[in-house]
CSV table of C-alpha atoms in Angstrom, one decimal:
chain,number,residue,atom,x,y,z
R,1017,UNK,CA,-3.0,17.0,8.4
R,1018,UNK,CA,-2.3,13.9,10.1
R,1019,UNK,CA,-5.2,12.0,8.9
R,1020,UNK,CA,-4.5,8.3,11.1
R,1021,UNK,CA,-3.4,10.9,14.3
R,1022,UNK,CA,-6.5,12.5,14.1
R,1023,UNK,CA,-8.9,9.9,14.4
R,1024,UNK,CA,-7.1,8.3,16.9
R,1025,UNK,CA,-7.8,11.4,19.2
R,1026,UNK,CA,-11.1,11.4,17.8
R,1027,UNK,CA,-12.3,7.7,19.0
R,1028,UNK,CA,-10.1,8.0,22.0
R,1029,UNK,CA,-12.4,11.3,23.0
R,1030,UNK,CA,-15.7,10.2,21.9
R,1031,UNK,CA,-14.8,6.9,23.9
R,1032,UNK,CA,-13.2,8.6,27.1
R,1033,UNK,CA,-16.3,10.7,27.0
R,1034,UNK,CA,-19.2,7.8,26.9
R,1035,UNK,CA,-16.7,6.1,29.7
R,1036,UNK,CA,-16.7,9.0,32.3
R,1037,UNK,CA,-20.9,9.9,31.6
R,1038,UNK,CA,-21.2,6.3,32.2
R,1039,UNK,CA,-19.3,5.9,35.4
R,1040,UNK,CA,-19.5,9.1,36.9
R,1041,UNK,CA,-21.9,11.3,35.3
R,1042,UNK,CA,-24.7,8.8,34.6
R,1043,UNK,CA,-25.1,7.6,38.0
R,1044,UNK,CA,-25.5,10.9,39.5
R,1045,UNK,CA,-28.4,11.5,37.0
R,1046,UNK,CA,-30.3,8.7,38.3
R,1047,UNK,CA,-29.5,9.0,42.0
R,1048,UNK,CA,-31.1,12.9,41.2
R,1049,UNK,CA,-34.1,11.3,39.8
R,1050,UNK,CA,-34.6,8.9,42.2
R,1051,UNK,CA,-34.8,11.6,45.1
R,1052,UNK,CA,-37.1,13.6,43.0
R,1053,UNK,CA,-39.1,10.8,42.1
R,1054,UNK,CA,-39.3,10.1,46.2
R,1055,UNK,CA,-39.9,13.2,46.8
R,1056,UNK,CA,-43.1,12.9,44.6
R,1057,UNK,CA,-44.1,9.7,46.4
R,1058,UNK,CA,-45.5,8.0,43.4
R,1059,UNK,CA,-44.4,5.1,40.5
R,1060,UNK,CA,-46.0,7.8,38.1
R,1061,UNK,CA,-43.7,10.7,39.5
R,1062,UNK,CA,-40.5,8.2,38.6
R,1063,UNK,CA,-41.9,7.5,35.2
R,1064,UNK,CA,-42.3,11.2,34.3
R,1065,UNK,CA,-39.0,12.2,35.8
R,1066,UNK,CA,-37.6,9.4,33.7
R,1067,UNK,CA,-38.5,10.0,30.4
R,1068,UNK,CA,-36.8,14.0,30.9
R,1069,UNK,CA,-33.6,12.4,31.7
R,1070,UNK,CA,-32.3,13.0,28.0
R,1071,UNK,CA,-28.3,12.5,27.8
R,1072,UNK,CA,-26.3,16.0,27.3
R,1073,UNK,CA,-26.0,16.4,23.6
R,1074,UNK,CA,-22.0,16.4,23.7
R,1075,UNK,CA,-22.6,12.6,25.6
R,1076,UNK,CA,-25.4,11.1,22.6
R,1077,UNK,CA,-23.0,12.7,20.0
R,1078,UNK,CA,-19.9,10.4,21.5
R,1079,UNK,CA,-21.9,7.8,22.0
R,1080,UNK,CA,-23.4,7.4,18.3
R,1081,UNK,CA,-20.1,8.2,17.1
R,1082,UNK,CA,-17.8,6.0,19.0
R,1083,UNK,CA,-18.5,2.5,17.7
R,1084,UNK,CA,-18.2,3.9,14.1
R,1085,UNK,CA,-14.7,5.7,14.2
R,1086,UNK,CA,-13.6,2.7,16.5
R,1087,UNK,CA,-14.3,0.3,13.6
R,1088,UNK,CA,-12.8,2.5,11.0
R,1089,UNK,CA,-10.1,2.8,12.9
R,1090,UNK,CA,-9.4,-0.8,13.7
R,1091,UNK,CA,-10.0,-1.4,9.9
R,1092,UNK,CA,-7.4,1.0,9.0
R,1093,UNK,CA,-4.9,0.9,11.2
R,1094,UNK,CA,-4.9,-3.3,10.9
R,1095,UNK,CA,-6.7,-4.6,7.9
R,1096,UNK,CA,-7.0,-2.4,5.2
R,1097,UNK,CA,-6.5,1.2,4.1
R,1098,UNK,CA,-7.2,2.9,0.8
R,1099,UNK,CA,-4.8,5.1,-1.3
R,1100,UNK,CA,-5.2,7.1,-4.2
R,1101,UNK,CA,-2.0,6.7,-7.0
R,1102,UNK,CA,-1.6,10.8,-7.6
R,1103,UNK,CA,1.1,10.0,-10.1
R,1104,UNK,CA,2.5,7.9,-13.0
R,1105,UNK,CA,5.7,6.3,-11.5
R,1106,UNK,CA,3.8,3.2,-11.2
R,1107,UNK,CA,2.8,3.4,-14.5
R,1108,UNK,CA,1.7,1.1,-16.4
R,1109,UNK,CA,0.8,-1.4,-13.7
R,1110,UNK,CA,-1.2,1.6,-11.8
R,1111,UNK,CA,-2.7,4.6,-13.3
R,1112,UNK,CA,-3.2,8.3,-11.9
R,1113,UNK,CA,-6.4,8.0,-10.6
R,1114,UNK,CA,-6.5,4.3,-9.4
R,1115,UNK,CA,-7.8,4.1,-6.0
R,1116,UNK,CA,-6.6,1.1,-4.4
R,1117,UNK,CA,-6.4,-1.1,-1.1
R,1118,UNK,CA,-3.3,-1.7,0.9
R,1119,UNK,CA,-3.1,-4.9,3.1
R,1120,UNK,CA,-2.0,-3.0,6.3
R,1121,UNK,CA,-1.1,-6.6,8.2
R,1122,UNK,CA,1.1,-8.0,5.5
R,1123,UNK,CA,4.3,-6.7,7.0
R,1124,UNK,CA,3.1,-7.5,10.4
R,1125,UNK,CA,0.6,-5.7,12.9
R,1126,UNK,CA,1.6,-2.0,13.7
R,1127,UNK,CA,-0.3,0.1,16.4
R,1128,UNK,CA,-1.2,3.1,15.1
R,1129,UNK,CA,0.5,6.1,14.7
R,1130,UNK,CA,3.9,5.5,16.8
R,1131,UNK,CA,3.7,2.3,14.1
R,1132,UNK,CA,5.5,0.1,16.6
R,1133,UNK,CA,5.1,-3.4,15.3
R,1134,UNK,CA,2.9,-5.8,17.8
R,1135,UNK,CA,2.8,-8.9,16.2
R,1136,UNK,CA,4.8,-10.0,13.8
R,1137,UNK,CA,2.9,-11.9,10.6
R,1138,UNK,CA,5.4,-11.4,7.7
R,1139,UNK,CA,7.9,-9.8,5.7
R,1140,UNK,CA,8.5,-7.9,2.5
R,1141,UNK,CA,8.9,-9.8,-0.9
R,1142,UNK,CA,10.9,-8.9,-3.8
R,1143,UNK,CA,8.2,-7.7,-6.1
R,1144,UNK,CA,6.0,-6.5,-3.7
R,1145,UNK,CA,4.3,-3.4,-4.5
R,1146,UNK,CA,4.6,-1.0,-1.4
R,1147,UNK,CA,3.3,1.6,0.3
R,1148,UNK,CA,6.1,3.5,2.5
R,1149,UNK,CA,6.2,7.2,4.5
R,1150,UNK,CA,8.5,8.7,2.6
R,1151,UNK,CA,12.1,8.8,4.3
R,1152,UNK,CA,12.8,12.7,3.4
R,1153,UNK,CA,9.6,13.5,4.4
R,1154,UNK,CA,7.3,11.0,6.5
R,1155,UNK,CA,3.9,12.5,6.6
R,1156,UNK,CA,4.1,12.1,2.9
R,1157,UNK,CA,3.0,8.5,1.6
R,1158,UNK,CA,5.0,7.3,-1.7
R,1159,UNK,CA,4.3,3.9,-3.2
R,1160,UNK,CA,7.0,1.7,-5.4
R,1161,UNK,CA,8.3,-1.8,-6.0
R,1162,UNK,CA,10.4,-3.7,-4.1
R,1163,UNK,CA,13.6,-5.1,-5.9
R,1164,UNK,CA,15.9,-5.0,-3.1
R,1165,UNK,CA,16.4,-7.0,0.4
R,1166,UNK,CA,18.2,-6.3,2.8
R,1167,UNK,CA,22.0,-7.0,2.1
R,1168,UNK,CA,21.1,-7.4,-1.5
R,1169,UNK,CA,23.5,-5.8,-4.2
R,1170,UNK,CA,21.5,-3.3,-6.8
R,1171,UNK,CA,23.1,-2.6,-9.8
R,1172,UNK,CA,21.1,-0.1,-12.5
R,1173,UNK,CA,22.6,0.9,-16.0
R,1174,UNK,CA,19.6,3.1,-17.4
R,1175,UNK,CA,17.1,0.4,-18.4
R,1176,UNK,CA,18.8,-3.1,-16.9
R,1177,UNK,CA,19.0,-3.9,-13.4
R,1178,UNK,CA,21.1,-6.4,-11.2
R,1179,UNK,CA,20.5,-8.2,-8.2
R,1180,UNK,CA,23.4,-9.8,-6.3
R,1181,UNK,CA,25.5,-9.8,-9.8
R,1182,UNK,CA,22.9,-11.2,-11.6
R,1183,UNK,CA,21.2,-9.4,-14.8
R,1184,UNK,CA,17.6,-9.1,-14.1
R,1185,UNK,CA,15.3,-11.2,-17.2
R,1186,UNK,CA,13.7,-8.1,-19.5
R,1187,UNK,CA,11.9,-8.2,-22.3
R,1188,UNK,CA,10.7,-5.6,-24.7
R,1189,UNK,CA,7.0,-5.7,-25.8
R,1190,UNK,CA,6.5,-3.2,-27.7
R,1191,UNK,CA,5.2,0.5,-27.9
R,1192,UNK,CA,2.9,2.1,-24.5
R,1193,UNK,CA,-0.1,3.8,-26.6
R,1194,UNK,CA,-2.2,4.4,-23.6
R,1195,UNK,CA,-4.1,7.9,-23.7
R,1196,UNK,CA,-3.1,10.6,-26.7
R,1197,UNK,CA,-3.5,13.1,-23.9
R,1198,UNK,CA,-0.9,11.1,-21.5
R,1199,UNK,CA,2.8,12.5,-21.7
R,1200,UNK,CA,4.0,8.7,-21.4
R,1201,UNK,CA,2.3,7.3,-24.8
R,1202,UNK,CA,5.3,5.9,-26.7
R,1203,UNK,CA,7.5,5.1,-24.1
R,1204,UNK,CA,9.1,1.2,-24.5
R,1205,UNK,CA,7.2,-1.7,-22.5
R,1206,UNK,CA,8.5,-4.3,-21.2
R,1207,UNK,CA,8.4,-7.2,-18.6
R,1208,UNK,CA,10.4,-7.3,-16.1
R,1209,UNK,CA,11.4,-11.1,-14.0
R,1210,UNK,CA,12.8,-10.2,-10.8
R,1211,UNK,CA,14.6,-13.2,-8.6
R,1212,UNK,CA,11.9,-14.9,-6.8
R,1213,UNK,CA,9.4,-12.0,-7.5
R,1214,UNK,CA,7.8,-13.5,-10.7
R,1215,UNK,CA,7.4,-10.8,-13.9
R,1216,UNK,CA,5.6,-7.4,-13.8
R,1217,UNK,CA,5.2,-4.8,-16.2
R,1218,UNK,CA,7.4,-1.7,-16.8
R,1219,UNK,CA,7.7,1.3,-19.0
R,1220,UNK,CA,10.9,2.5,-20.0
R,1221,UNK,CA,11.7,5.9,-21.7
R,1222,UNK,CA,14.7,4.8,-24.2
R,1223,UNK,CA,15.7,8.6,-24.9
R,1224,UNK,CA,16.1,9.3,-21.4
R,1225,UNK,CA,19.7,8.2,-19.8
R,1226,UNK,CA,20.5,7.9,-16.1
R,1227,UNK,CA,23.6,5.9,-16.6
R,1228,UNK,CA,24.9,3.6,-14.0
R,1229,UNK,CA,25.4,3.5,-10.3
R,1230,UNK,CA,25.7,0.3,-7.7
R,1231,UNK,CA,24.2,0.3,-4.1
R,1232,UNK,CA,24.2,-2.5,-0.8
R,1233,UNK,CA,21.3,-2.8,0.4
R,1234,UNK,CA,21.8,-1.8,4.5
R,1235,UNK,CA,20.0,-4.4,7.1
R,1236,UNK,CA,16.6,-3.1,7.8
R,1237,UNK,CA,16.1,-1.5,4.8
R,1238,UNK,CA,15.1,-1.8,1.4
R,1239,UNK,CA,15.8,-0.5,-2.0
R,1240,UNK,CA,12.8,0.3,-4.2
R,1241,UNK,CA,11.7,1.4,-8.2
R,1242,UNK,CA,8.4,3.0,-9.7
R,1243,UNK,CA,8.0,0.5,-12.7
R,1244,UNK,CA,7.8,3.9,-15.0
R,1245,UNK,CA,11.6,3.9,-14.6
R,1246,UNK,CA,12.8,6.8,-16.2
R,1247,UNK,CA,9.9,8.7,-14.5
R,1248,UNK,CA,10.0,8.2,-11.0
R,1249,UNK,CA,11.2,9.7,-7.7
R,1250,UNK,CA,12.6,6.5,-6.2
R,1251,UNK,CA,16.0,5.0,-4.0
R,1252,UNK,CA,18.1,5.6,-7.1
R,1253,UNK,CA,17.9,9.0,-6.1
R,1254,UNK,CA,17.3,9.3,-2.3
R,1255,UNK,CA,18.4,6.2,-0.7
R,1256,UNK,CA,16.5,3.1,1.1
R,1257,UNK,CA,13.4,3.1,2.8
R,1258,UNK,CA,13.7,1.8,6.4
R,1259,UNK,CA,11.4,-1.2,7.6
R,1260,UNK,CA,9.6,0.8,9.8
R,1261,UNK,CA,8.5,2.9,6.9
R,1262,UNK,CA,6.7,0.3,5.8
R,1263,UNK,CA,3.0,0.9,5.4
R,1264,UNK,CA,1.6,-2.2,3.9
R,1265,UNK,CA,1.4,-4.2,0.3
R,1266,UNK,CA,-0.8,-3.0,-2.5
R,1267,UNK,CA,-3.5,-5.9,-3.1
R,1268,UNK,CA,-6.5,-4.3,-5.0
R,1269,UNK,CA,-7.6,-1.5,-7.3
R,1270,UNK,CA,-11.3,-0.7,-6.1
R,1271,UNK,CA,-12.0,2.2,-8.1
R,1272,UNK,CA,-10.2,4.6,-10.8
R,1273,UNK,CA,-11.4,8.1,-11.2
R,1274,UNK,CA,-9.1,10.7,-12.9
R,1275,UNK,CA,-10.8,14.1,-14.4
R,1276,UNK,CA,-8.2,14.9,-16.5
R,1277,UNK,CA,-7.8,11.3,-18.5
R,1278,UNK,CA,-11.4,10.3,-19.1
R,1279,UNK,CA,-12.7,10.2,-15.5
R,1280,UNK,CA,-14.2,6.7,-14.4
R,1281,UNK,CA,-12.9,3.7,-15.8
R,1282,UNK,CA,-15.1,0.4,-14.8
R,1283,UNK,CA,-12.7,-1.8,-16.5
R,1284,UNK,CA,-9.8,-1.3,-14.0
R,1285,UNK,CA,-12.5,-2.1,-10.8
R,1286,UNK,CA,-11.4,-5.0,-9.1
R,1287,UNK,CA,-8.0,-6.1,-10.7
R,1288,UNK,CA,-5.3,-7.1,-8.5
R,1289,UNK,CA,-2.2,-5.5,-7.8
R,1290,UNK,CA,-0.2,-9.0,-8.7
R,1291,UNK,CA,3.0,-9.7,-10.6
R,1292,UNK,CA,1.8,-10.5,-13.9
């Protein structure tokens, strides 16, 4: 289910609903009373009459609930919108379980749905961790980092990357313990400098080869990597994601809850989603 469509429909009803009971229905109401209350010929009549004219429950209902989905819906569709990361491609910088907050007007203010852009406020950074309707299927959201640009040249040999015929900075750290229960404990960490994009963290699993393959970056569109890199679904395998893809930049993690890795974690509450 189309979870933005749906409130859209849902504010626009509860709101065309409060409009046309105010204009229309409303009105009628009290021009009913009135004549009833005349009809009565006294100030007490009116008062009586007035305090039975209760709104049909369909009319409060909208009412009550208008202002609310409005707001959430302004909120989401042009401030912020949370995600939940339902797998480890982003690992280690996020964690299954990490709930987190994408900037929605980083990329430039979208209306909702049809997600033509309205205002223009800025554009995607090498390095940026994204948010993006999946290109082979849309309704599903995917999220990855940014390491090519439009007309940039990509060049990945299993665990090194190139941009524009330059060797991207990598250095090994060590062993990824994480959980005993996780599948990725004893991958290779490492930390990765991309050109103008400042280091981030990646995993990389040395017994797993992908060999080598070179892409060009098409205008409009940009070529992104999970930092797990030998375990994610990414444009290495199905191609670039197109700017109007775009859902908005990953700023925050505001919660992280996983049942199946020790549930809540206080410790990841709060941390930004930063090169680091």
């Amino acid at each position: 289910m189309d979870f933005e469509l749906l409130l859209v429909v849902a504010t626009a009803a509860s709101g065309l609903i409060w409009l046309i009971d105010r204009l229309v229905f409303r009105p009628r109401r009290r021009a009913r009373l009135a004549n009833e209350a005349r009809e009565l010929g006294s100030e007490a009549g009116i008062e009586t009459k007035g305090s039975a004219d209760h709104e049909p429950m369909l009319v409060d209902y909208a009412k009550s609930f208008f202002p609310i989905l409005l707001a959430v819906l302004v909120i989401r569709s042009f401030l912020f919108e949370p995600f939940r990361i339902p797998s480890g491609s982003m690992m280690p910088t996020l964690l299954v379980g990490d709930f987190i907050l994408v900037n929605k007007y980083s990329y430039g203010l979208r209306l909702p749905v049809i997600n033509t852009e309205v205002l223009p406020i800025g554009e995607p950074q090498r390095g940026d961790v994204t948010v993006f309707r999946y290109p082979e299927q849309p309704e599903v959201d995917y999220i990855k980092r940014i390491v090519g640009l439009p007309g940039d040249k990509v060049r990945v040999d299993d665990q090194r990357l190139w941009i524009n015929g330059e060797e991207v900075k990598l250095e090994t750290t060590g062993r990824y313990e994480g959980d005993a229960n996780l599948k990725h404990a004893g991958l290779t960490t490492g930390i990765e400098t991309l050109p103008d994009g400042g280091p981030h963290r990646v995993l990389m699993d040395t017994d797993r080869r992908l060999g080598a393959a070179e892409w060009t970056v098409p205008d409009g569109h940009y070529f992104v990597m999970g930092d797990n890199r030998n375990h994610s679904n990414d444009s290495r395998f199905w191609g670039y994601v197109p700017e109007s893809n775009l859902v908005g930049k990953a700023v925050m993690i505001w919660l992280h809850w996983n049942w199946q890795d020790g549930g809540f974690d206080a410790g990841r509450i709060g941390r930004s989603i930063d090169t680091d």
